[in-house]
Coordinates of C-alpha atoms in Angstrom, one line a residue:
Chain A
M1 CA -44.1 -20.6 34.0
M2 CA -43.1 -24.4 34.0
L3 CA -45.3 -25.0 31.3
K4 CA -43.5 -22.7 29.0
A5 CA -40.4 -24.4 29.4
F6 CA -42.0 -27.6 27.6
V7 CA -43.6 -25.8 24.7
P8 CA -40.9 -25.5 22.1
R9 CA -40.5 -21.6 21.4
S10 CA -40.7 -21.9 18.0
S11 CA -44.2 -23.2 18.1
L12 CA -45.3 -20.3 20.2
R13 CA -44.1 -17.8 17.6
S14 CA -45.9 -19.6 15.0
I15 CA -49.0 -18.7 16.7
S16 CA -48.2 -15.0 16.3
R17 CA -47.5 -15.1 12.8
P18 CA -49.7 -12.8 10.8
L19 CA -53.2 -14.2 10.5
G20 CA -53.7 -13.0 6.9
G21 CA -51.2 -15.7 5.8
S22 CA -53.6 -18.5 6.8
T23 CA -56.6 -17.2 5.0
S24 CA -54.6 -16.2 1.9
A25 CA -54.4 -17.8 -1.3
F26 CA -50.5 -18.1 -0.8
R27 CA -48.6 -20.8 -2.8
H28 CA -48.2 -23.7 -0.8
T29 CA -45.2 -25.0 0.2
P30 CA -44.3 -27.8 2.9
S31 CA -43.7 -25.7 5.8
S32 CA -39.9 -26.1 6.5
F33 CA -40.1 -23.7 9.3
F34 CA -39.9 -26.6 11.9
L35 CA -37.5 -28.6 9.7
I36 CA -34.7 -26.3 9.6
E37 CA -31.4 -27.2 8.1
S38 CA -28.7 -27.3 10.7
S39 CA -26.7 -24.7 8.8
R40 CA -29.4 -22.0 9.9
L41 CA -28.9 -22.8 13.3
R42 CA -25.2 -21.7 13.3
R43 CA -25.0 -18.3 14.9
G44 CA -22.2 -15.8 14.0
Y45 CA -19.8 -16.3 17.0
A46 CA -16.2 -15.2 16.5
T47 CA -14.2 -18.2 15.9
E48 CA -10.4 -18.6 15.5
T49 CA -10.4 -18.9 11.8
E50 CA -12.5 -15.6 11.5
E51 CA -12.5 -14.6 7.7
K52 CA -10.7 -11.3 6.9
D53 CA -11.7 -9.1 4.1
L54 CA -7.7 -9.0 3.4
I55 CA -4.7 -10.7 4.5
V56 CA -1.3 -9.1 3.8
I57 CA 1.6 -11.3 3.9
G58 CA 4.7 -9.2 4.6
G59 CA 4.9 -6.2 6.8
G60 CA 7.5 -4.1 4.5
V61 CA 6.5 -1.0 2.9
A62 CA 4.1 -2.7 0.3
G63 CA 2.5 -4.6 3.1
Y64 CA 2.1 -2.2 5.8
V65 CA 1.1 0.6 3.8
A66 CA -1.7 -1.7 2.3
A67 CA -2.9 -3.0 5.5
I68 CA -3.2 0.5 7.0
K69 CA -4.9 1.9 4.0
A70 CA -7.6 -1.3 4.1
G71 CA -8.0 -0.5 7.7
Q72 CA -8.8 2.9 7.0
E73 CA -11.1 1.9 4.2
G74 CA -13.1 -0.1 7.0
L75 CA -11.9 -3.7 5.8
K76 CA -11.0 -6.3 8.5
V77 CA -7.4 -6.8 7.8
A78 CA -4.6 -9.0 9.0
C79 CA -0.8 -8.6 8.2
I80 CA 1.7 -11.1 8.9
E81 CA 5.3 -10.5 9.4
K82 CA 8.2 -12.6 10.4
R83 CA 11.0 -10.0 10.8
G84 CA 9.6 -9.3 14.6
S85 CA 9.4 -5.6 13.6
L86 CA 7.6 -4.0 10.9
G87 CA 8.6 -1.8 7.9
G88 CA 10.7 -4.7 5.9
T89 CA 14.1 -4.0 4.4
C90 CA 13.6 -0.3 4.0
L91 CA 12.9 0.4 7.5
N92 CA 15.0 -2.2 9.1
V93 CA 18.1 -2.9 6.9
G94 CA 17.8 -0.6 3.9
C95 CA 16.7 2.8 3.2
I96 CA 16.5 4.1 6.7
P97 CA 19.5 3.0 8.3
S98 CA 21.6 3.8 5.5
K99 CA 20.4 7.1 5.3
S100 CA 21.2 7.8 9.2
L101 CA 24.9 6.4 8.3
L102 CA 25.2 8.5 5.0
N103 CA 24.1 11.6 7.0
N104 CA 26.4 11.1 10.1
S105 CA 29.5 9.9 8.2
H106 CA 29.0 13.0 6.0
L107 CA 29.1 15.3 8.7
Y108 CA 32.1 13.4 10.3
H109 CA 34.0 13.6 6.8
Q110 CA 33.0 17.3 6.6
I111 CA 34.2 18.2 10.0
L112 CA 37.4 16.6 9.3
H113 CA 38.1 18.0 5.9
D114 CA 35.8 21.0 5.2
T115 CA 35.8 23.3 8.1
K116 CA 38.8 25.5 8.0
N117 CA 38.0 27.4 4.9
R118 CA 34.6 28.0 6.5
G119 CA 36.0 29.8 9.4
I120 CA 35.6 27.0 11.9
D121 CA 38.8 25.6 13.6
V122 CA 38.0 22.2 14.9
K123 CA 40.5 20.0 17.0
E124 CA 40.8 16.5 17.6
V125 CA 37.8 15.0 15.9
S126 CA 37.3 11.3 16.4
L127 CA 34.9 8.6 15.3
N128 CA 32.8 6.7 17.8
L129 CA 31.3 4.2 15.4
Q130 CA 29.4 2.3 18.2
Q131 CA 27.6 5.6 19.0
M132 CA 27.1 5.9 15.3
M133 CA 25.3 2.7 15.2
K134 CA 23.5 3.3 18.0
A135 CA 22.1 6.6 16.6
K136 CA 20.9 4.5 13.5
D137 CA 19.3 1.9 15.8
T138 CA 17.4 4.5 17.4
S139 CA 15.9 6.2 14.2
V140 CA 15.0 2.8 13.0
Q141 CA 13.2 1.8 16.5
G142 CA 11.5 4.9 16.5
L143 CA 10.1 4.4 13.0
T144 CA 9.3 0.6 13.2
K145 CA 7.4 1.2 16.7
G146 CA 5.6 4.0 14.8
V147 CA 4.4 1.6 12.1
E148 CA 3.2 -0.7 14.9
F149 CA 1.2 2.2 16.4
L150 CA -0.4 2.9 13.2
F151 CA -1.6 -0.8 13.0
K152 CA -3.3 -0.4 16.3
K153 CA -4.8 3.0 15.2
N154 CA -6.3 1.6 12.1
N155 CA -7.4 -1.7 13.4
V156 CA -5.2 -4.0 11.5
E157 CA -4.6 -7.4 13.2
Y158 CA -0.7 -8.2 13.3
F159 CA 0.7 -11.5 13.3
K160 CA 4.3 -12.0 14.0
G161 CA 5.2 -15.0 12.0
T162 CA 5.9 -16.9 8.9
G163 CA 2.8 -17.1 6.7
A164 CA 2.5 -20.0 4.2
F165 CA -0.5 -20.7 1.8
V166 CA -2.4 -23.9 2.8
D167 CA -5.1 -23.2 0.2
P168 CA -5.7 -19.9 -2.1
H169 CA -7.7 -18.7 0.9
T170 CA -6.1 -19.9 4.0
V171 CA -2.7 -18.8 5.2
A172 CA -0.8 -20.8 8.0
V173 CA 1.1 -18.6 10.2
N174 CA 4.0 -20.1 12.2
L175 CA 4.3 -17.7 15.1
V176 CA 7.7 -16.2 16.1
G177 CA 7.0 -16.8 19.7
G178 CA 6.1 -20.6 19.1
G179 CA 2.8 -22.3 18.0
E180 CA 1.1 -21.9 14.8
T181 CA -2.5 -20.4 13.7
S182 CA -4.2 -19.8 10.5
V183 CA -6.2 -17.0 8.8
R184 CA -8.7 -17.0 6.2
G185 CA -9.2 -14.0 3.7
K186 CA -11.3 -13.1 1.0
N187 CA -8.5 -11.5 -0.6
I188 CA -4.8 -11.9 0.0
F189 CA -1.8 -9.5 -1.1
I190 CA 1.6 -10.9 -1.5
A191 CA 4.1 -8.3 -0.4
T192 CA 7.1 -10.4 0.8
G193 CA 9.9 -8.1 -1.0
S194 CA 13.4 -8.8 -2.0
E195 CA 16.7 -10.0 -0.7
A196 CA 20.3 -9.2 -1.9
T197 CA 21.3 -11.6 -4.8
P198 CA 24.5 -13.4 -3.7
F199 CA 27.5 -13.5 -5.9
P200 CA 28.0 -17.0 -7.1
G201 CA 31.4 -18.5 -5.5
L202 CA 31.3 -15.9 -2.6
E203 CA 29.4 -17.1 0.7
I204 CA 27.7 -14.4 2.5
D205 CA 28.8 -14.5 6.1
E206 CA 28.0 -10.7 6.9
K207 CA 31.3 -10.1 8.3
K208 CA 33.8 -10.6 5.6
V209 CA 31.7 -11.0 2.6
I210 CA 28.5 -8.6 3.3
T211 CA 25.3 -7.5 1.7
S212 CA 23.8 -4.1 2.2
T213 CA 22.5 -5.8 5.5
G214 CA 26.0 -6.3 6.8
A215 CA 27.4 -3.1 5.4
I216 CA 25.2 -1.0 7.8
A217 CA 26.3 -3.0 10.9
L218 CA 30.1 -3.3 10.6
E219 CA 31.7 -3.3 14.1
Q220 CA 35.1 -1.7 12.7
V221 CA 36.0 0.3 9.7
P222 CA 37.5 -2.0 7.3
K223 CA 41.0 -0.9 5.8
K224 CA 40.3 -2.0 2.6
M225 CA 37.0 -2.7 0.9
V226 CA 35.8 -4.0 -2.4
V227 CA 32.3 -3.2 -3.6
I228 CA 31.2 -5.3 -6.5
G229 CA 28.3 -3.4 -8.2
G230 CA 28.6 0.2 -8.8
G231 CA 24.8 0.6 -8.5
I232 CA 23.0 3.0 -6.0
I233 CA 23.3 0.6 -3.0
G234 CA 26.8 0.1 -3.9
L235 CA 27.9 3.6 -4.1
E236 CA 25.9 4.9 -1.1
M237 CA 27.7 2.1 1.2
A238 CA 30.9 2.9 -0.6
S239 CA 30.6 6.5 0.4
V240 CA 29.8 5.8 4.0
W241 CA 32.8 3.6 4.7
S242 CA 35.1 5.9 2.6
R243 CA 34.1 8.7 4.5
L244 CA 35.1 6.8 7.8
G245 CA 38.3 6.1 6.6
S246 CA 38.2 2.7 4.1
E247 CA 40.0 2.6 1.0
V248 CA 37.3 1.7 -1.3
T249 CA 37.3 0.2 -4.8
I250 CA 34.2 -0.4 -6.9
V251 CA 34.2 -3.0 -9.6
E252 CA 31.4 -2.5 -12.0
F253 CA 30.6 -4.9 -15.3
L254 CA 29.1 -2.0 -17.3
G255 CA 30.7 1.3 -18.7
Q256 CA 29.0 3.7 -16.3
I257 CA 28.1 3.9 -12.6
G258 CA 24.6 4.2 -11.1
G259 CA 22.8 1.5 -12.2
P260 CA 19.8 1.2 -15.0
G261 CA 18.1 4.5 -15.6
M262 CA 20.8 7.0 -14.7
D263 CA 21.5 9.5 -17.4
A264 CA 25.1 9.0 -18.9
D265 CA 26.0 12.7 -18.5
I266 CA 25.0 12.5 -14.7
S267 CA 26.8 9.1 -14.2
K268 CA 30.1 10.6 -15.6
N269 CA 29.3 13.9 -13.5
I270 CA 29.1 12.0 -10.2
Q271 CA 31.7 9.6 -10.9
K272 CA 34.2 12.4 -11.1
T273 CA 33.1 13.9 -7.9
L274 CA 33.2 10.7 -6.0
Q275 CA 36.5 10.0 -7.4
K276 CA 37.6 13.5 -5.8
Q277 CA 36.3 12.0 -2.5
G278 CA 38.7 9.1 -2.8
L279 CA 36.5 6.4 -4.1
K280 CA 38.3 4.2 -6.8
F281 CA 36.4 2.8 -9.9
K282 CA 37.2 -0.2 -12.1
L283 CA 34.4 0.0 -14.7
N284 CA 34.0 -2.6 -17.7
T285 CA 35.4 -5.0 -15.1
K286 CA 34.2 -8.6 -14.4
V287 CA 35.0 -10.4 -11.1
T288 CA 35.7 -13.9 -12.2
N289 CA 36.4 -15.5 -8.7
G290 CA 36.5 -14.8 -4.8
D291 CA 38.4 -16.3 -2.1
A292 CA 37.5 -15.7 1.6
S293 CA 39.4 -18.4 2.9
G294 CA 42.2 -16.5 4.3
E295 CA 42.1 -13.7 6.6
G296 CA 40.8 -11.3 4.0
V297 CA 39.2 -11.6 0.8
K298 CA 40.8 -11.8 -2.6
I299 CA 38.9 -10.8 -5.6
S300 CA 39.9 -11.9 -8.8
T301 CA 38.8 -9.5 -11.7
E302 CA 39.5 -9.2 -15.5
A303 CA 38.4 -6.6 -18.1
A304 CA 34.7 -7.3 -19.0
K305 CA 35.8 -7.9 -22.9
G306 CA 38.4 -10.3 -21.9
G307 CA 42.0 -9.6 -21.2
K308 CA 43.5 -7.6 -18.2
E309 CA 43.7 -9.7 -15.2
E310 CA 43.9 -8.4 -11.7
V311 CA 43.4 -9.6 -8.2
L312 CA 42.2 -7.1 -5.6
D313 CA 42.8 -7.8 -1.6
A314 CA 40.1 -6.6 1.0
D315 CA 39.1 -7.0 4.4
V316 CA 35.6 -6.8 3.6
V317 CA 33.7 -7.4 0.1
L318 CA 30.3 -5.9 -0.3
V319 CA 28.2 -7.8 -3.0
A320 CA 25.8 -5.3 -4.3
I321 CA 25.0 -6.6 -7.5
G322 CA 21.3 -6.3 -7.2
R323 CA 18.2 -7.8 -5.5
R324 CA 15.9 -10.5 -6.3
P325 CA 12.3 -11.4 -5.2
Y326 CA 11.9 -13.1 -2.1
T327 CA 9.2 -15.7 -2.0
A328 CA 10.9 -19.0 -0.4
G329 CA 8.6 -20.6 1.9
L330 CA 5.6 -18.9 1.0
G331 CA 3.9 -22.2 -0.2
L332 CA 3.4 -21.0 -3.8
E333 CA 3.5 -24.4 -4.9
N334 CA 0.1 -25.1 -3.0
I335 CA -1.5 -22.3 -5.0
G336 CA -0.1 -22.5 -8.6
I337 CA 1.1 -18.9 -8.7
E338 CA 3.9 -18.6 -11.3
T339 CA 7.2 -16.6 -11.3
D340 CA 9.2 -15.2 -14.3
T341 CA 12.8 -16.1 -15.2
R342 CA 13.9 -13.6 -12.4
G343 CA 11.5 -14.9 -9.9
R344 CA 9.2 -12.3 -10.0
L345 CA 5.4 -13.1 -9.4
V346 CA 3.6 -12.5 -12.6
I347 CA 0.6 -10.3 -12.3
D348 CA -1.7 -8.5 -14.6
S349 CA -2.3 -4.7 -14.7
E350 CA -4.6 -4.8 -11.6
Y351 CA -2.0 -6.8 -9.5
R352 CA -3.8 -10.2 -9.7
T353 CA -2.2 -13.4 -10.0
G354 CA -3.0 -15.6 -13.0
P355 CA -4.9 -18.8 -11.4
H356 CA -6.4 -16.6 -8.5
A357 CA -7.8 -13.3 -9.0
H358 CA -8.4 -12.8 -5.2
I359 CA -4.5 -13.0 -4.8
R360 CA -2.8 -9.8 -5.7
V361 CA 1.1 -9.1 -5.6
I362 CA 2.7 -5.5 -4.7
G363 CA 6.1 -4.3 -4.2
D364 CA 9.8 -5.8 -4.6
C365 CA 8.3 -9.4 -5.4
T366 CA 6.7 -8.4 -8.8
F367 CA 7.6 -6.1 -11.7
G368 CA 8.9 -2.8 -11.8
P369 CA 11.7 -1.0 -10.0
M370 CA 12.6 -2.2 -6.5
L371 CA 11.5 1.0 -4.6
A372 CA 10.1 1.6 -1.4
H373 CA 8.0 4.6 -2.8
K374 CA 6.9 2.4 -5.8
A375 CA 5.8 -0.3 -3.5
E376 CA 3.7 2.4 -1.4
E377 CA 2.0 3.5 -4.5
E378 CA 1.0 0.1 -5.6
A379 CA -0.3 -0.8 -2.1
V380 CA -2.6 2.2 -2.2
A381 CA -3.7 1.3 -5.8
A382 CA -4.3 -2.4 -4.9
V383 CA -6.4 -1.6 -1.8
E384 CA -8.5 0.8 -4.0
F385 CA -9.0 -2.1 -6.6
L386 CA -10.7 -3.8 -3.8
T387 CA -12.6 -0.9 -2.3
K388 CA -13.2 1.3 -5.5
S389 CA -12.5 -1.3 -8.2
Y390 CA -10.3 1.5 -9.6
G391 CA -6.8 2.2 -8.8
H392 CA -3.8 3.7 -10.7
V393 CA 0.1 4.1 -10.5
N394 CA 2.0 6.0 -13.1
Y395 CA 4.9 3.9 -13.6
N396 CA 6.5 6.7 -15.9
A397 CA 6.7 9.1 -13.2
I398 CA 8.6 7.1 -10.2
P399 CA 11.7 9.1 -9.1
S400 CA 15.0 7.4 -8.3
V401 CA 17.5 9.0 -5.7
M402 CA 20.9 7.9 -4.8
Y403 CA 21.8 9.6 -1.7
T404 CA 25.7 10.2 -2.0
H405 CA 27.1 13.5 -1.6
P406 CA 26.0 15.4 -3.9
E407 CA 22.8 13.3 -4.4
V408 CA 21.7 12.2 -7.7
A409 CA 18.0 12.1 -8.6
W410 CA 16.1 11.5 -11.6
V411 CA 12.7 11.0 -12.8
G412 CA 11.3 10.2 -16.3
Q413 CA 13.5 9.0 -19.5
N414 CA 17.0 9.4 -19.9
E415 CA 18.7 10.6 -23.3
A416 CA 19.6 7.1 -24.2
E417 CA 16.0 6.0 -23.9
L418 CA 14.8 8.7 -25.8
K419 CA 17.3 8.2 -28.6
A420 CA 16.3 4.5 -28.8
Q421 CA 12.6 5.5 -29.1
G422 CA 13.3 7.8 -31.9
V423 CA 11.9 10.8 -29.9
K424 CA 13.0 14.4 -31.0
Y425 CA 13.9 16.1 -27.8
K426 CA 15.6 19.3 -26.6
V427 CA 18.1 19.5 -23.6
G428 CA 18.6 22.1 -21.1
T429 CA 21.3 22.2 -18.2
F430 CA 22.0 24.4 -15.4
P431 CA 25.3 24.0 -13.1
F432 CA 25.1 24.5 -9.5
T433 CA 28.3 26.5 -9.7
A434 CA 26.1 29.4 -11.2
N435 CA 23.7 29.0 -8.3
S436 CA 23.8 31.5 -5.5
R437 CA 22.7 29.4 -2.6
A438 CA 25.1 26.5 -3.7
K439 CA 27.8 29.1 -3.9
T440 CA 27.3 30.3 -0.3
N441 CA 27.1 26.8 0.9
L442 CA 30.3 26.1 -0.7
D443 CA 28.7 23.1 -2.3
T444 CA 28.6 23.6 -6.1
D445 CA 29.2 20.1 -7.7
G446 CA 26.4 19.1 -9.8
L447 CA 24.0 20.2 -12.5
V448 CA 20.4 20.0 -13.5
K449 CA 19.4 18.8 -16.8
F450 CA 16.0 18.7 -18.3
L451 CA 14.7 16.8 -21.5
A452 CA 11.7 18.1 -23.1
D453 CA 9.9 17.1 -26.4
A454 CA 11.2 19.0 -29.2
E455 CA 7.7 20.0 -30.6
T456 CA 5.5 20.5 -27.6
D457 CA 8.1 21.1 -24.9
R458 CA 6.4 18.6 -22.5
I459 CA 9.1 17.5 -19.8
L460 CA 10.0 14.1 -20.7
G461 CA 12.8 13.6 -18.1
V462 CA 14.6 15.3 -15.4
H463 CA 18.2 14.4 -14.2
I464 CA 19.8 16.0 -11.1
V465 CA 23.3 15.7 -9.6
G466 CA 24.0 18.2 -6.9
P467 CA 22.8 19.0 -3.2
N468 CA 19.5 18.4 -2.0
A469 CA 18.7 16.7 -5.5
G470 CA 16.5 14.1 -3.7
E471 CA 14.2 16.8 -2.4
M472 CA 14.4 18.7 -5.7
I473 CA 13.2 15.7 -7.8
A474 CA 9.9 16.0 -6.3
E475 CA 9.0 19.1 -8.3
G476 CA 10.5 17.3 -11.4
T477 CA 8.0 14.3 -10.6
L478 CA 5.0 16.7 -10.1
A479 CA 5.7 18.4 -13.4
L480 CA 6.0 15.1 -15.1
E481 CA 2.8 13.9 -13.6
Y482 CA 0.9 17.0 -14.5
G483 CA 2.1 16.9 -18.2
A484 CA 4.0 20.2 -17.8
S485 CA 6.0 22.0 -20.3
T486 CA 9.5 23.5 -19.2
E487 CA 8.0 26.7 -19.8
D488 CA 5.4 26.1 -17.1
V489 CA 8.3 25.3 -14.6
G490 CA 10.6 28.3 -16.0
R491 CA 7.7 30.8 -15.4
T492 CA 6.9 29.7 -11.9
S493 CA 8.5 31.8 -9.2
H494 CA 11.0 30.1 -7.3
A495 CA 12.3 31.6 -3.8
H496 CA 15.5 33.2 -3.8
P497 CA 18.4 32.4 -2.8
T498 CA 17.6 28.7 -3.0
L499 CA 19.0 25.6 -4.9
A500 CA 15.6 25.1 -6.4
E501 CA 16.6 28.2 -8.5
A502 CA 18.8 25.8 -10.6
F503 CA 15.9 23.7 -11.4
K504 CA 13.8 26.8 -12.6
E505 CA 16.9 27.9 -14.7
A506 CA 17.6 24.6 -16.2
A507 CA 13.9 24.7 -17.4
M508 CA 14.3 28.3 -18.7
A509 CA 17.7 26.9 -20.5
T510 CA 15.4 24.4 -22.1
Y511 CA 12.9 26.6 -24.0
G512 CA 15.1 29.8 -23.9
K513 CA 17.8 31.0 -22.1
A514 CA 18.9 30.8 -18.5
I515 CA 19.4 34.3 -16.9
H516 CA 22.6 33.3 -14.8
Y517 CA 24.6 31.1 -17.1
Chain B
M1 CA -12.3 36.9 -15.8
Q2 CA -10.9 39.5 -18.3
A3 CA -7.5 39.3 -16.7
T4 CA -7.6 35.7 -17.1
R5 CA -8.6 35.8 -20.8
R6 CA -6.0 38.5 -21.6
L7 CA -3.3 36.2 -20.0
L8 CA -4.3 33.2 -21.7
Q9 CA -4.1 34.8 -25.1
H10 CA -0.3 35.0 -24.7
R11 CA 0.4 31.3 -23.0
Q12 CA -1.6 28.5 -22.2
P13 CA 0.2 26.6 -19.4
M14 CA 0.5 22.7 -20.4
I15 CA -0.5 21.9 -16.7
K16 CA -4.0 20.7 -16.6
F17 CA -6.0 20.8 -13.4
L18 CA -7.2 17.3 -13.0
G19 CA -9.9 18.1 -10.3
K20 CA -11.2 15.7 -7.9
R21 CA -10.3 12.1 -8.9
T22 CA -13.2 10.0 -9.8
P23 CA -13.0 6.4 -10.9
P24 CA -13.9 5.8 -14.5
A25 CA -17.6 5.1 -15.1
N26 CA -16.9 2.0 -16.8
V27 CA -13.5 -0.1 -15.8
D28 CA -12.6 -2.9 -17.9
H29 CA -11.4 -5.5 -15.4
S30 CA -10.2 -8.1 -17.8
P31 CA -6.6 -9.0 -17.3
H32 CA -4.2 -7.0 -19.1
A33 CA -0.6 -7.2 -19.1
H34 CA 1.1 -4.9 -16.1
P35 CA 2.6 -1.9 -17.5
A36 CA 6.1 -2.7 -15.9
S37 CA 5.9 -6.3 -17.2
P38 CA 9.0 -6.9 -19.2
T39 CA 7.5 -9.2 -21.8
H40 CA 4.4 -6.9 -22.2
S41 CA 1.9 -10.2 -22.3
L42 CA 0.3 -12.4 -19.8
P43 CA 0.8 -16.1 -19.6
D44 CA -1.9 -18.5 -20.5
S45 CA -2.8 -19.0 -16.9
F46 CA -4.8 -15.7 -16.9
A47 CA -6.7 -16.8 -19.9
T48 CA -7.5 -20.2 -18.6
Y49 CA -8.4 -18.9 -15.1
R50 CA -11.2 -16.7 -16.6
Q51 CA -12.3 -19.7 -18.6
K52 CA -13.2 -21.7 -15.4
A53 CA -13.7 -18.7 -13.1
Q54 CA -17.2 -18.4 -11.3
Q55 CA -18.7 -15.0 -10.3
H56 CA -22.6 -14.7 -10.5
G57 CA -22.2 -17.6 -13.1
P58 CA -19.2 -18.1 -15.5
L59 CA -17.0 -15.2 -16.1
T60 CA -16.7 -15.9 -19.9
Q61 CA -20.5 -16.1 -20.4
S62 CA -21.7 -14.2 -23.5
T63 CA -24.3 -11.6 -23.0
N64 CA -27.2 -14.1 -23.6
F65 CA -28.1 -14.9 -19.9
H66 CA -31.8 -16.3 -20.9
S67 CA -31.0 -20.1 -20.0
G68 CA -34.7 -21.0 -18.9
A69 CA -34.0 -20.8 -15.1
I70 CA -35.4 -18.0 -13.3
G71 CA -32.0 -16.7 -12.6
G72 CA -31.5 -16.2 -16.2
H73 CA -34.2 -13.5 -16.5
S74 CA -33.6 -10.0 -15.3
G75 CA -35.7 -9.0 -12.5
H76 CA -37.2 -6.2 -14.5
S77 CA -38.5 -8.8 -17.1
L78 CA -40.3 -10.8 -14.6
G79 CA -42.6 -7.8 -13.8
S80 CA -43.9 -6.5 -10.3
I81 CA -42.8 -8.1 -7.1
R82 CA -46.1 -7.1 -5.6
P83 CA -48.6 -9.9 -4.9
G84 CA -51.4 -10.3 -7.0
K85 CA -54.9 -9.3 -6.1
G86 CA -56.1 -11.2 -3.3
E87 CA -52.9 -12.8 -2.9
V88 CA -50.9 -12.5 0.2
F89 CA -47.1 -13.6 0.7
D90 CA -46.3 -15.6 3.8
R91 CA -43.0 -15.3 5.5
S92 CA -42.7 -19.1 5.3
D93 CA -42.6 -18.5 1.5
L94 CA -39.2 -16.8 1.9
P95 CA -36.2 -18.5 1.4
A96 CA -34.7 -19.7 4.5
R97 CA -32.2 -17.0 4.8
F98 CA -34.7 -14.5 5.1
R99 CA -36.7 -16.1 8.1
R100 CA -36.3 -15.8 11.5
T101 CA -33.3 -17.8 13.3
P102 CA -35.3 -20.4 15.5
W103 CA -34.0 -21.0 18.8
T104 CA -32.3 -24.2 19.8
Q105 CA -33.5 -26.0 22.9
A106 CA -30.2 -25.1 24.7
E107 CA -30.9 -21.5 24.0
I108 CA -34.5 -21.8 25.2
E109 CA -33.5 -23.3 28.4
A110 CA -30.7 -20.9 29.0
I111 CA -33.2 -18.1 28.9
E112 CA -35.7 -19.8 30.8
S113 CA -33.4 -20.5 33.6
G114 CA -31.7 -17.3 33.5
G115 CA -28.6 -18.7 32.2
A116 CA -28.2 -21.4 34.9
S117 CA -28.4 -24.2 32.5
M118 CA -25.4 -23.1 30.6
F119 CA -23.2 -24.1 33.7
A120 CA -25.3 -27.1 34.7

């Protein structure tokens, strides 16, 4: 027993080597069996800097979806998020809280103004803004905690902290709770998202001069509100505060509202409806200056082509002129990844960055529309490039939705784009005034519009303004994705009485005639 | 079957059933401009990256891999991996990574002492 302890174990084992070897004519090599390089002595104990298969910087929609998908595919994955809760802009200060406010403010507005003719007498309706905000916060918390649960379920390691590149494979994490650590990854996804573009000359304080983040957290209803930018975010927030009692004016530089992509007919239609609801529009108008030094804010405007000047007074000004990629503090200078003129990280068709093919970029901080569902698609595709070496996102079939009332939704191309491309197309429309369900709901504003190839009847774009447009566009997106013709949709049975029948009839109106109009 | 045929005589839907999605047999992984890229072009960095990038040898290498070293030949062209007649391979001929990891003195002591040496 004692003797064994003095005999090196390896020599014992060398004795038990297969005998055949010693008698054979094996090629002689100096036996390195006893002279082992030190690297071979290292055993695979887990260390602090365990190398992950994938590190995702950012726990927003792009980041958390990528992390969960990678976890499901069996990759060792870590996700770094500095906000303290997952879900990014969308869940915390964007899509989700704004939908809560839009839905509840719509209910309030409807109870105030649209009950008598429905046979409901309501007395003493009052707004409890604090409770409305609490309802919003509860929804948000439920969803962000849900994502955290999904991380645990799918073995995603979650770092609460700010990630910054040290070198192309190492990310230092400045932890929210204090301290610092670092992670190494074979692959790294940048999914740091975007932030509201500030308006030059107006300092954002989120009280008087606000972005969408402040607009979902105002403590009282402002008497007068000016919204700079008539895009989707601006119009949604304008709707919320207008319904709650604000006098809202929207200033838009361009000649139409709704932002890029919205069809001109649809834009005109929704503008009329929103005007009926009390929103004021100043189109083709440029904001030249803002002064927030007094009690309120003074906004100087002039006609976009020069000329008529006007000063607008407001208690609160919402800056909603767009969003820009957020990559500050990421240490991009340490790894030499380039951005384009608008701050977007430059990638190729497989989301890889130029200098480092193992670093991919998804979501708002790179090309394409800044939409949560686009980010989600990219997250799945980017992970599939790692695991299956093939992924795909169809950028021609990404729907856009504006959650005003009525909602606006579209997918594919609009008339202006088709005209610019010289494509021959046909148009079919169907108004909700001719739809039975919309009639019974007393909610008949809007229409469905199809654009299809003149020759093949293939659907090129679907544009809807009307009740439930955001849900209805899913059918249009599916049709577009599958290369359907309007006749395919028109010959598909749609339940009666539903709003979706308007969709079918608009398709029928494109290749033939609608029955009910 | 007959019913389907009769139906299709009148109208063929444009929707095609795509079936189970399978990755294409040959995927071209060379960088292409992102479909949503505003310029529809890639900056030089992508090309220069591939110039210097290494993955099982330089990425930009032409198809002629025969550089003289053993790694430059396909395994197939080297013939059978079996030993010749009268020849036997020994484990010590293998590259280091295929051999048994030897015990360190500390590990030997730990086992022999029932773990006590780790706390000594």
